[in-house]
């Protein structure tokens, strides 16, 4: 039986409920009065349930489809303003005992070199990332209890937080590692990680088991219930995701929203972020071998429908996508993007990228990405203040839902952008950025906040750093 509050994966991501939802959506895809009613609800910015959202995703009425995209843009801007948070992935190790058929790190791949960074190598990678201007990282590692035990991940997090090169500092380390135990999540919490990210890959159990034929990841329930264990272990911010292309996207969309509803029902707080990766070419992986790939138009609509359904959840897009798709995704709902990413182990220091997890489609430097964002009218942000001030989990969500978060985000975005411009930017990027900061400063509505921001900006210009942003 479908039960969003159940601790069991099969009850909160309930196969029959998904099938019923998809049938209901299909039957109503041209039902204008129903769709208009759902759009009215979406306009109130309180989100949608998986049934309502599925109808919008299936909608086959051109005017209403236009409205979905327009509304997504409005909601995106309403919740997040023009700020875009930047981060980079850091691959620690590609040793892996799983056999995910879409990932080149699978156990059977004997041609890919296996590599695991030492703590000294991690410090060098982090120095290279700091020298670009990054403040926020996402750690990535294969699952291997011998090569990548939790102690290795914890030591690596500690190393990263302690690297200080000139004005550089990594202020938030998000972690994307395999599903683990409550005890290990508690250890990750004690190591002060930011978000724990784990992609579901697919919510369809049968496909999941076929796509993960052997290894600990084969266990669908262990994987799907991981976020419950993470939250029980004290991690306030968790990040969901689906690897689009593995299964039918409408099925995944309903499963993803049911997962979010479950976290909200049990913990009073939904996912902190949702990622939307699509399968990419990699060492021995050909994306054409997966028959559920989605085209750019469908992908854009999917992003817009996620935005309407969970307006308060951050959305992440990586360099798996090229410049045009990233620009479109930013308009429709994405609030965080990676920049200058390397998806190989040791990739920021080395020329060789023979351990790459997937090909990236956006090869620009961080400076170029920052400049591009500003030219599009966005405010690139390196802010990590919420996490550093303990505004995580339900505290963060309450501030976001009430709109009060805007009082922190805009000043912090401007301050961290100023740091970037001062310490790392090229002359052209700095020129655009300084104009942007001057313009944006004057639109901070609260006079006192404007004054504080102005003083902090002056201190940054004078060389001071780290105002817990
Ligand atoms: N080993 C961990 C796990 O099992 O979740 C860490 C994840 S892995 C380093 C990060 C993500 O990359 C995976 O969850 C998967 O969705 C994605 N990925 C794997 N192969 C990919 C490919 N060929 N194209 C795009 N994304 C891929």
Tab-separated table of C-alpha atoms and ligand atoms in Angstrom:
chain	number	residue	atom	x	y	z
A	1	UNK	CA	0.000	0.000	0.000
A	2	UNK	CA	1.196	3.498	-0.850
A	3	UNK	CA	2.180	5.277	2.342
A	4	UNK	CA	4.419	8.354	2.092
A	5	UNK	CA	5.346	8.147	5.780
A	6	UNK	CA	6.374	4.468	5.704
A	7	UNK	CA	10.048	3.698	6.390
A	8	UNK	CA	9.995	1.114	3.589
A	9	UNK	CA	11.159	2.174	0.133
A	10	UNK	CA	8.510	0.146	-1.634
A	11	UNK	CA	5.729	1.862	0.316
A	12	UNK	CA	6.854	5.453	-0.195
A	13	UNK	CA	7.984	4.991	-3.806
A	14	UNK	CA	5.078	2.733	-4.595
A	15	UNK	CA	5.170	1.151	-8.062
A	16	UNK	CA	1.377	0.837	-8.480
A	17	UNK	CA	0.817	4.399	-7.298
A	18	UNK	CA	3.321	5.578	-9.917
A	19	UNK	CA	1.557	3.590	-12.646
A	20	UNK	CA	-1.852	4.970	-11.560
A	21	UNK	CA	-0.386	8.466	-11.522
A	22	UNK	CA	0.992	8.086	-15.041
A	23	UNK	CA	-2.334	6.769	-16.303
A	24	UNK	CA	-4.214	9.638	-14.630
A	25	UNK	CA	-1.753	12.120	-16.172
A	26	UNK	CA	-2.122	10.569	-19.627
A	27	UNK	CA	-5.924	10.640	-19.402
A	28	UNK	CA	-5.873	14.297	-18.384
A	29	UNK	CA	-3.111	15.629	-20.608
A	30	UNK	CA	-5.646	17.738	-22.550
A	31	UNK	CA	-7.987	18.494	-19.664
A	32	UNK	CA	-7.723	22.288	-19.761
A	33	UNK	CA	-9.788	23.023	-16.652
A	34	UNK	CA	-7.844	20.535	-14.524
A	35	UNK	CA	-4.507	21.807	-15.846
A	36	UNK	CA	-5.484	25.453	-15.311
A	37	UNK	CA	-6.454	24.595	-11.729
A	38	UNK	CA	-3.060	22.956	-11.114
A	39	UNK	CA	-1.322	25.981	-12.611
A	40	UNK	CA	-3.326	28.242	-10.268
A	41	UNK	CA	-2.113	26.178	-7.351
A	42	UNK	CA	1.487	26.288	-8.633
A	43	UNK	CA	1.230	30.084	-8.850
A	44	UNK	CA	0.717	30.196	-5.081
A	45	UNK	CA	4.271	28.813	-4.786
A	46	UNK	CA	3.404	26.146	-2.265
A	47	UNK	CA	4.419	23.272	-4.538
A	48	UNK	CA	2.435	20.424	-6.097
A	49	UNK	CA	1.905	16.792	-5.212
A	50	UNK	CA	3.185	14.058	-7.532
A	51	UNK	CA	-0.206	13.550	-9.195
A	52	UNK	CA	-0.692	17.213	-10.039
A	53	UNK	CA	2.903	17.521	-11.169
A	54	UNK	CA	2.596	14.434	-13.400
A	55	UNK	CA	-0.388	16.014	-15.175
A	56	UNK	CA	1.666	19.125	-15.943
A	57	UNK	CA	4.543	17.025	-17.225
A	58	UNK	CA	2.166	15.123	-19.521
A	59	UNK	CA	0.260	18.279	-20.579
A	60	UNK	CA	-0.260	18.383	-24.340
A	61	UNK	CA	-1.889	21.827	-24.599
A	62	UNK	CA	0.460	24.395	-26.207
A	63	UNK	CA	-0.787	27.455	-24.288
A	64	UNK	CA	-0.587	25.672	-20.941
A	65	UNK	CA	2.872	24.360	-21.789
A	66	UNK	CA	3.994	27.927	-22.418
A	67	UNK	CA	2.495	28.870	-19.074
A	68	UNK	CA	4.434	26.071	-17.314
A	69	UNK	CA	7.721	27.481	-18.616
A	70	UNK	CA	6.785	31.091	-17.847
A	71	UNK	CA	5.678	30.229	-14.327
A	72	UNK	CA	8.849	28.229	-13.669
A	73	UNK	CA	10.886	31.319	-14.564
A	74	UNK	CA	8.814	33.494	-12.224
A	75	UNK	CA	9.051	31.050	-9.338
A	76	UNK	CA	12.766	30.576	-9.873
A	77	UNK	CA	13.340	34.293	-9.695
A	78	UNK	CA	10.945	34.737	-6.784
A	79	UNK	CA	12.748	32.224	-4.574
A	80	UNK	CA	16.333	32.586	-5.730
A	81	UNK	CA	16.533	36.059	-7.284
A	82	UNK	CA	19.283	36.178	-9.910
A	83	UNK	CA	21.840	34.383	-7.747
A	84	UNK	CA	23.585	31.237	-8.976
A	85	UNK	CA	25.741	29.228	-6.602
A	86	UNK	CA	28.958	27.741	-7.992
A	87	UNK	CA	30.774	24.554	-7.021
A	88	UNK	CA	33.189	21.943	-8.373
A	89	UNK	CA	33.314	18.158	-8.039
A	90	UNK	CA	36.432	16.554	-6.595
A	91	UNK	CA	37.008	12.895	-7.518
A	92	UNK	CA	38.881	11.100	-4.746
A	93	UNK	CA	38.943	7.527	-6.007
A	94	UNK	CA	37.529	5.439	-8.847
A	95	UNK	CA	37.961	2.089	-7.111
A	96	UNK	CA	34.530	0.503	-7.080
A	97	UNK	CA	33.055	-2.907	-6.297
A	98	UNK	CA	29.707	-2.244	-8.000
A	99	UNK	CA	28.749	-3.025	-11.549
A	100	UNK	CA	26.513	-0.101	-12.554
A	101	UNK	CA	26.099	-0.678	-16.280
A	102	UNK	CA	26.123	3.054	-17.144
A	103	UNK	CA	29.292	3.942	-15.204
A	104	UNK	CA	32.850	3.337	-16.415
A	105	UNK	CA	34.020	2.741	-12.836
A	106	UNK	CA	32.177	-0.611	-12.789
A	107	UNK	CA	34.146	-3.557	-11.422
A	108	UNK	CA	34.349	-5.411	-14.743
A	109	UNK	CA	36.110	-2.503	-16.474
A	110	UNK	CA	39.722	-3.683	-16.548
A	111	UNK	CA	40.956	-1.080	-19.031
A	112	UNK	CA	40.379	2.039	-16.934
A	113	UNK	CA	43.321	2.869	-14.645
A	114	UNK	CA	42.321	2.727	-10.966
A	115	UNK	CA	43.433	5.605	-8.855
A	116	UNK	CA	42.925	6.841	-5.311
A	117	UNK	CA	44.326	10.181	-4.171
A	118	UNK	CA	46.647	10.361	-1.163
A	119	UNK	CA	46.036	13.155	1.356
A	120	UNK	CA	48.971	15.070	-0.175
A	121	UNK	CA	47.432	14.738	-3.631
A	122	UNK	CA	44.077	15.899	-2.261
A	123	UNK	CA	45.738	18.967	-0.779
A	124	UNK	CA	47.261	19.723	-4.205
A	125	UNK	CA	43.900	19.308	-5.958
A	126	UNK	CA	42.262	21.594	-3.399
A	127	UNK	CA	44.997	24.188	-3.847
A	128	UNK	CA	44.360	24.150	-7.596
A	129	UNK	CA	40.598	24.541	-6.963
A	130	UNK	CA	41.144	27.356	-4.483
A	131	UNK	CA	43.382	29.113	-6.992
A	132	UNK	CA	40.468	29.177	-9.432
A	133	UNK	CA	38.250	30.706	-6.728
A	134	UNK	CA	36.149	27.721	-5.645
A	135	UNK	CA	34.781	27.674	-2.078
A	136	UNK	CA	32.353	24.777	-2.325
A	137	UNK	CA	33.165	21.228	-3.410
A	138	UNK	CA	31.264	17.998	-4.029
A	139	UNK	CA	33.339	14.924	-3.148
A	140	UNK	CA	32.908	11.921	-5.425
A	141	UNK	CA	34.129	8.376	-4.890
A	142	UNK	CA	33.326	4.852	-5.997
A	143	UNK	CA	32.098	2.328	-3.450
A	144	UNK	CA	34.895	0.130	-2.156
A	145	UNK	CA	35.096	-0.792	1.522
A	146	UNK	CA	38.787	-1.707	1.208
A	147	UNK	CA	40.107	1.224	-0.850
A	148	UNK	CA	37.560	3.911	0.089
A	149	UNK	CA	36.388	3.127	3.637
A	150	UNK	CA	34.523	5.828	5.567
A	151	UNK	CA	37.754	6.674	7.429
A	152	UNK	CA	39.349	7.639	4.111
A	153	UNK	CA	36.414	9.923	3.248
A	154	UNK	CA	36.491	11.530	6.718
A	155	UNK	CA	40.235	12.110	6.578
A	156	UNK	CA	39.846	13.634	3.116
A	157	UNK	CA	37.108	16.024	4.318
A	158	UNK	CA	39.381	17.105	7.154
A	159	UNK	CA	42.308	17.633	4.774
A	160	UNK	CA	40.153	19.734	2.469
A	161	UNK	CA	38.876	22.013	5.243
A	162	UNK	CA	42.467	22.633	6.392
A	163	UNK	CA	44.008	23.661	3.064
A	164	UNK	CA	44.568	27.424	2.999
A	165	UNK	CA	46.338	28.757	-0.034
A	166	UNK	CA	46.720	32.555	-0.088
A	167	UNK	CA	43.120	33.814	0.356
A	168	UNK	CA	41.633	30.427	-0.556
A	169	UNK	CA	39.427	28.279	1.654
A	170	UNK	CA	36.925	25.544	0.947
A	171	UNK	CA	33.995	26.435	3.163
A	172	UNK	CA	31.545	23.697	2.347
A	173	UNK	CA	32.248	20.088	1.374
A	174	UNK	CA	29.238	18.221	0.018
A	175	UNK	CA	29.642	14.474	-0.239
A	176	UNK	CA	28.409	12.104	-2.954
A	177	UNK	CA	29.299	8.606	-1.800
A	178	UNK	CA	27.424	5.308	-1.823
A	179	UNK	CA	24.573	4.553	0.559
A	180	UNK	CA	25.897	3.728	4.011
A	181	UNK	CA	24.898	3.064	7.632
A	182	UNK	CA	23.444	5.502	10.185
A	183	UNK	CA	26.721	5.280	12.147
A	184	UNK	CA	28.682	6.376	9.089
A	185	UNK	CA	26.258	9.214	8.393
A	186	UNK	CA	26.777	10.360	11.983
A	187	UNK	CA	30.518	10.377	11.324
A	188	UNK	CA	29.985	12.451	8.185
A	189	UNK	CA	27.830	14.866	10.176
A	190	UNK	CA	30.569	15.134	12.817
A	191	UNK	CA	33.061	15.869	10.041
A	192	UNK	CA	30.796	18.855	9.180
A	193	UNK	CA	29.930	17.928	5.639
A	194	UNK	CA	27.398	20.119	3.848
A	195	UNK	CA	24.818	18.223	1.788
A	196	UNK	CA	24.850	14.448	1.502
A	197	UNK	CA	24.077	13.724	-2.141
A	198	UNK	CA	23.040	10.358	-3.522
A	199	UNK	CA	21.452	9.850	-6.894
A	200	UNK	CA	18.740	7.259	-6.986
A	201	UNK	CA	19.743	6.499	-10.612
A	202	UNK	CA	16.267	5.014	-11.189
A	203	UNK	CA	13.205	4.626	-8.993
A	204	UNK	CA	11.999	1.639	-11.018
A	205	UNK	CA	12.936	-1.365	-8.893
A	206	UNK	CA	13.185	-3.965	-11.640
A	207	UNK	CA	15.299	-1.711	-13.849
A	208	UNK	CA	17.364	-0.679	-10.846
A	209	UNK	CA	18.253	-4.286	-10.104
A	210	UNK	CA	19.108	-5.011	-13.736
A	211	UNK	CA	21.273	-1.875	-13.987
A	212	UNK	CA	23.138	-2.777	-10.774
A	213	UNK	CA	23.542	-6.535	-11.237
A	214	UNK	CA	26.120	-7.140	-8.495
A	215	UNK	CA	27.729	-5.403	-5.522
A	216	UNK	CA	26.202	-3.639	-2.504
A	217	UNK	CA	24.445	-1.114	-4.748
A	218	UNK	CA	22.261	-3.936	-6.109
A	219	UNK	CA	20.086	-3.648	-2.977
A	220	UNK	CA	17.265	-1.284	-4.047
A	221	UNK	CA	15.844	-0.760	-0.565
A	222	UNK	CA	19.243	-0.084	1.036
A	223	UNK	CA	19.881	2.548	-1.636
A	224	UNK	CA	16.399	4.127	-1.651
A	225	UNK	CA	16.205	4.319	2.152
A	226	UNK	CA	19.675	5.909	2.414
A	227	UNK	CA	18.333	9.448	2.860
A	228	UNK	CA	16.234	8.291	5.808
A	229	UNK	CA	19.348	6.883	7.458
A	230	UNK	CA	21.317	10.038	6.618
A	231	UNK	CA	18.673	12.243	8.237
A	232	UNK	CA	18.415	9.933	11.252
A	233	UNK	CA	22.204	10.209	11.470
A	234	UNK	CA	21.817	13.972	11.853
A	235	UNK	CA	22.530	15.182	8.332
A	236	UNK	CA	20.104	18.052	7.773
A	237	UNK	CA	20.599	18.597	4.046
A	238	UNK	CA	20.223	15.756	1.556
A	239	UNK	CA	20.354	15.943	-2.237
A	240	UNK	CA	18.298	13.693	-4.529
A	241	UNK	CA	18.798	12.973	-8.224
A	242	UNK	CA	17.875	10.656	-11.059
A	243	UNK	CA	20.189	9.630	-13.883
A	244	UNK	CA	17.921	10.479	-16.794
A	245	UNK	CA	18.098	8.034	-19.686
A	246	UNK	CA	17.947	4.829	-17.667
A	247	UNK	CA	14.147	4.624	-17.352
A	248	UNK	CA	11.092	6.436	-18.680
A	249	UNK	CA	11.394	10.017	-17.466
A	250	UNK	CA	7.744	10.292	-16.413
A	251	UNK	CA	8.155	7.307	-14.110
A	252	UNK	CA	11.310	8.840	-12.602
A	253	UNK	CA	9.647	12.207	-12.158
A	254	UNK	CA	6.783	10.714	-10.136
A	255	UNK	CA	9.206	8.589	-8.085
A	256	UNK	CA	11.424	11.576	-7.363
A	257	UNK	CA	8.521	13.675	-6.111
A	258	UNK	CA	7.209	10.796	-3.999
A	259	UNK	CA	10.656	10.512	-2.435
A	260	UNK	CA	10.596	14.258	-1.657
A	261	UNK	CA	7.064	13.937	-0.198
A	262	UNK	CA	8.267	11.065	1.959
A	263	UNK	CA	11.166	13.079	3.445
A	264	UNK	CA	8.819	15.974	4.119
A	265	UNK	CA	6.245	13.647	5.755
A	266	UNK	CA	8.775	11.920	8.003
A	267	UNK	CA	11.342	14.617	8.783
A	268	UNK	CA	9.341	17.786	8.162
A	269	UNK	CA	11.870	18.852	5.540
A	270	UNK	CA	12.197	17.914	1.896
A	271	UNK	CA	15.409	17.489	-0.087
A	272	UNK	CA	17.848	20.404	-0.008
A	273	UNK	CA	18.703	19.881	-3.670
A	274	UNK	CA	17.662	17.877	-6.705
A	275	UNK	CA	20.198	17.086	-9.440
A	276	UNK	CA	19.217	16.334	-13.021
A	277	UNK	CA	22.092	14.434	-14.679
A	278	UNK	CA	21.693	12.809	-18.106
A	279	UNK	CA	23.829	9.829	-19.180
A	280	UNK	CA	27.027	10.777	-20.967
A	281	UNK	CA	29.652	9.014	-23.016
A	282	UNK	CA	32.494	7.611	-20.950
A	283	UNK	CA	35.331	5.099	-21.226
A	284	UNK	CA	33.358	1.953	-22.123
A	285	UNK	CA	29.903	3.551	-21.928
A	286	UNK	CA	27.868	4.526	-24.990
A	287	UNK	CA	24.790	6.620	-24.120
A	288	UNK	CA	23.084	5.320	-27.278
A	289	UNK	CA	22.869	1.913	-25.579
A	290	UNK	CA	20.210	3.372	-23.246
A	291	UNK	CA	16.851	3.738	-24.927
A	292	UNK	CA	15.213	6.209	-22.532
A	293	UNK	CA	17.306	9.270	-23.352
A	294	UNK	CA	15.377	12.558	-23.389
A	295	UNK	CA	15.750	15.412	-25.838
A	296	UNK	CA	16.521	18.982	-24.792
A	297	UNK	CA	12.913	20.197	-25.074
A	298	UNK	CA	11.598	17.437	-22.829
A	299	UNK	CA	14.495	18.004	-20.447
A	300	UNK	CA	13.649	21.716	-20.206
A	301	UNK	CA	10.005	20.940	-19.448
A	302	UNK	CA	11.064	18.414	-16.826
A	303	UNK	CA	13.225	21.028	-15.090
A	304	UNK	CA	10.340	23.523	-15.181
A	305	UNK	CA	7.931	20.965	-13.699
A	306	UNK	CA	10.354	20.160	-10.867
A	307	UNK	CA	10.627	23.906	-10.203
A	308	UNK	CA	6.832	24.243	-9.898
A	309	UNK	CA	6.501	21.122	-7.742
A	310	UNK	CA	9.215	21.826	-5.135
A	311	UNK	CA	9.879	25.567	-5.390
A	312	UNK	CA	11.987	25.620	-2.213
A	313	UNK	CA	14.410	22.887	-3.313
A	314	UNK	CA	17.685	23.961	-4.935
A	315	UNK	CA	18.352	22.459	-8.361
A	316	UNK	CA	21.774	21.467	-9.649
A	317	UNK	CA	23.074	21.064	-13.177
A	318	UNK	CA	26.589	19.864	-13.940
A	319	UNK	CA	28.998	20.178	-16.859
A	320	UNK	CA	27.378	17.063	-18.330
A	321	UNK	CA	25.340	19.726	-20.136
A	322	UNK	CA	26.653	22.209	-22.663
A	323	UNK	CA	26.417	26.001	-22.548
A	324	UNK	CA	23.021	26.369	-24.226
A	325	UNK	CA	21.264	23.768	-22.143
A	326	UNK	CA	22.800	25.211	-18.995
A	327	UNK	CA	21.565	28.686	-19.880
A	328	UNK	CA	18.056	27.333	-20.449
A	329	UNK	CA	18.122	25.328	-17.219
A	330	UNK	CA	19.188	28.408	-15.231
A	331	UNK	CA	16.171	30.304	-16.507
A	332	UNK	CA	13.742	27.502	-15.728
A	333	UNK	CA	14.808	26.517	-12.262
A	334	UNK	CA	18.430	25.570	-11.693
A	335	UNK	CA	20.076	27.455	-8.819
A	336	UNK	CA	23.519	25.793	-8.600
A	337	UNK	CA	26.009	24.894	-11.317
A	338	UNK	CA	29.466	23.394	-11.384
A	339	UNK	CA	32.242	25.233	-13.181
A	340	UNK	CA	35.615	24.192	-14.660
A	341	UNK	CA	34.921	20.607	-13.576
A	342	UNK	CA	37.251	17.672	-14.009
A	343	UNK	CA	35.603	14.290	-13.626
A	344	UNK	CA	38.850	12.338	-13.387
A	345	UNK	CA	40.776	11.391	-10.253
A	346	UNK	CA	43.526	14.001	-9.859
A	347	UNK	CA	42.135	15.936	-12.828
A	348	UNK	CA	42.810	19.450	-11.528
A	349	UNK	CA	46.544	18.821	-11.236
A	350	UNK	CA	47.239	16.405	-14.062
A	351	UNK	CA	47.026	16.682	-17.828
A	352	UNK	CA	45.971	13.034	-18.234
A	353	UNK	CA	42.239	12.400	-17.886
A	354	UNK	CA	42.209	8.653	-18.417
A	355	UNK	CA	40.137	8.080	-15.252
A	356	UNK	CA	37.306	10.391	-16.349
A	357	UNK	CA	33.846	9.323	-15.132
A	358	UNK	CA	32.067	10.975	-18.056
A	359	UNK	CA	32.824	13.500	-20.781
A	360	UNK	CA	32.068	17.082	-19.861
A	361	UNK	CA	30.259	19.331	-22.334
A	362	UNK	CA	31.258	22.645	-20.804
A	363	UNK	CA	35.034	23.052	-20.756
A	364	UNK	CA	35.238	26.708	-19.769
A	365	UNK	CA	37.376	28.053	-16.943
A	366	UNK	CA	35.667	29.267	-13.770
A	367	UNK	CA	36.487	32.850	-14.739
A	368	UNK	CA	34.726	32.333	-18.075
A	369	UNK	CA	31.683	30.761	-16.398
A	370	UNK	CA	31.461	33.620	-13.887
A	371	UNK	CA	31.734	36.197	-16.643
A	372	UNK	CA	29.118	34.406	-18.745
A	373	UNK	CA	26.709	34.308	-15.786
A	374	UNK	CA	27.124	38.037	-15.218
A	375	UNK	CA	26.595	38.755	-18.896
A	376	UNK	CA	23.343	36.805	-18.701
A	377	UNK	CA	22.296	39.027	-15.785
A	378	UNK	CA	22.965	36.558	-12.950
A	379	UNK	CA	24.905	37.110	-9.744
A	380	UNK	CA	27.483	34.325	-9.351
A	381	UNK	CA	27.635	33.391	-5.674
A	382	UNK	CA	30.287	31.515	-3.709
A	383	UNK	CA	28.280	31.806	-0.536
A	384	UNK	CA	28.322	29.044	2.079
A	385	UNK	CA	26.960	31.114	4.959
A	386	UNK	CA	23.790	29.135	5.666
A	387	UNK	CA	25.758	26.043	6.407
A	388	UNK	CA	28.387	27.883	8.440
A	389	UNK	CA	25.704	29.642	10.499
A	390	UNK	CA	23.817	26.399	11.107
A	391	UNK	CA	20.946	27.301	8.783
A	392	UNK	CA	20.470	23.749	7.534
A	393	UNK	CA	17.612	21.266	7.300
A	394	UNK	CA	14.276	22.576	8.558
A	395	UNK	CA	15.768	25.909	9.781
A	396	UNK	CA	16.897	26.638	6.227
A	397	UNK	CA	13.587	25.533	4.729
A	398	UNK	CA	11.558	27.720	7.098
A	399	UNK	CA	13.629	30.778	6.213
A	400	UNK	CA	13.340	29.973	2.536
A	401	UNK	CA	9.597	29.329	2.606
A	402	UNK	CA	8.973	32.563	4.517
A	403	UNK	CA	11.087	34.537	2.044
A	404	UNK	CA	13.373	35.794	4.838
A	405	UNK	CA	16.368	34.032	3.324
A	406	UNK	CA	16.572	36.845	0.759
A	407	UNK	CA	17.886	39.130	3.508
A	408	UNK	CA	20.964	36.928	3.841
A	409	UNK	CA	21.498	35.638	0.328
A	410	UNK	CA	21.749	38.832	-1.670
A	411	UNK	CA	24.376	40.534	0.552
A	412	UNK	CA	26.336	37.282	0.915
A	413	UNK	CA	26.305	36.661	-2.825
A	414	UNK	CA	27.656	40.155	-3.465
A	415	UNK	CA	30.352	39.792	-0.817
A	416	UNK	CA	31.580	36.432	-2.081
A	417	UNK	CA	31.505	37.691	-5.652
A	418	UNK	CA	33.621	40.650	-4.543
A	419	UNK	CA	36.115	38.226	-2.980
A	420	UNK	CA	36.261	36.289	-6.241
A	421	UNK	CA	36.746	39.413	-8.345
A	422	UNK	CA	39.474	40.672	-6.101
A	423	UNK	CA	41.394	37.422	-5.701
A	424	UNK	CA	40.902	35.398	-8.883
A	425	UNK	CA	39.097	37.200	-11.704
A	426	UNK	CA	40.512	38.374	-15.022
A	427	UNK	CA	40.363	42.094	-15.766
A	428	UNK	CA	37.276	41.861	-18.043
A	429	UNK	CA	35.358	39.771	-15.501
A	430	UNK	CA	36.319	42.174	-12.726
A	431	UNK	CA	35.098	45.173	-14.717
A	432	UNK	CA	31.679	43.591	-15.339
A	433	UNK	CA	31.465	42.325	-11.764
A	434	UNK	CA	32.197	45.645	-10.132
A	435	UNK	CA	29.448	47.339	-12.108
A	436	UNK	CA	27.075	44.543	-11.214
A	437	UNK	CA	27.861	44.783	-7.495
A	438	UNK	CA	27.379	48.558	-7.499
A	439	UNK	CA	24.013	48.131	-9.216
A	440	UNK	CA	22.792	45.282	-7.022
A	441	UNK	CA	23.900	46.913	-3.791
A	442	UNK	CA	21.433	49.711	-4.320
A	443	UNK	CA	18.515	47.359	-4.703
A	444	UNK	CA	18.973	45.681	-1.299
A	445	UNK	CA	15.648	46.836	0.204
A	446	UNK	CA	16.662	46.886	3.860
A	447	UNK	CA	18.680	50.041	4.540
A	448	UNK	CA	20.536	48.617	7.535
A	449	UNK	CA	21.487	45.494	5.559
A	450	UNK	CA	22.654	47.694	2.695
A	451	UNK	CA	24.930	49.604	5.073
A	452	UNK	CA	26.385	46.411	6.565
A	453	UNK	CA	27.005	44.991	3.085
A	454	UNK	CA	28.681	48.184	1.969
A	455	UNK	CA	31.028	48.087	4.976
A	456	UNK	CA	31.881	44.429	4.379
A	457	UNK	CA	32.560	45.110	0.698
A	458	UNK	CA	34.961	47.872	1.704
A	459	UNK	CA	36.728	45.487	4.084
A	460	UNK	CA	37.056	42.884	1.339
A	461	UNK	CA	38.556	45.510	-0.953
A	462	UNK	CA	41.003	46.315	1.838
A	463	UNK	CA	42.090	42.670	1.923
A	464	UNK	CA	39.991	41.237	4.772
A	465	UNK	CA	38.336	37.870	4.175
A	466	UNK	CA	35.907	35.390	5.617
A	467	UNK	CA	32.905	37.091	7.166
A	468	UNK	CA	31.293	33.686	7.689
A	469	UNK	CA	29.888	33.871	4.172
B	1	LIG	N1	29.597	5.661	-5.979
B	1	LIG	C1	28.673	6.625	-5.484
B	1	LIG	C2	27.266	6.117	-5.688
B	1	LIG	O1	27.123	4.940	-5.946
B	1	LIG	O2	26.312	6.853	-5.572
B	1	LIG	C3	29.046	7.962	-6.030
B	1	LIG	C4	28.464	8.402	-7.270
B	1	LIG	S1	29.227	8.672	-8.787
B	1	LIG	C5	30.825	9.183	-8.515
B	1	LIG	C6	28.261	10.053	-9.184
B	1	LIG	C7	27.122	9.843	-10.143
B	1	LIG	O3	27.584	9.899	-11.469
B	1	LIG	C8	26.366	8.539	-10.091
B	1	LIG	O4	25.433	8.517	-9.050
B	1	LIG	C9	25.720	8.467	-11.465
B	1	LIG	O5	24.390	8.938	-11.456
B	1	LIG	C10	26.569	9.426	-12.306
B	1	LIG	N2	27.126	8.742	-13.479
B	1	LIG	C11	27.717	7.549	-13.538
B	1	LIG	N3	28.023	7.231	-14.807
B	1	LIG	C12	27.624	8.262	-15.582
B	1	LIG	C13	27.643	8.526	-16.991
B	1	LIG	N4	28.135	7.667	-17.883
B	1	LIG	N5	27.115	9.693	-17.426
B	1	LIG	C14	26.602	10.581	-16.560
B	1	LIG	N6	26.556	10.383	-15.235
B	1	LIG	C15	27.048	9.236	-14.739
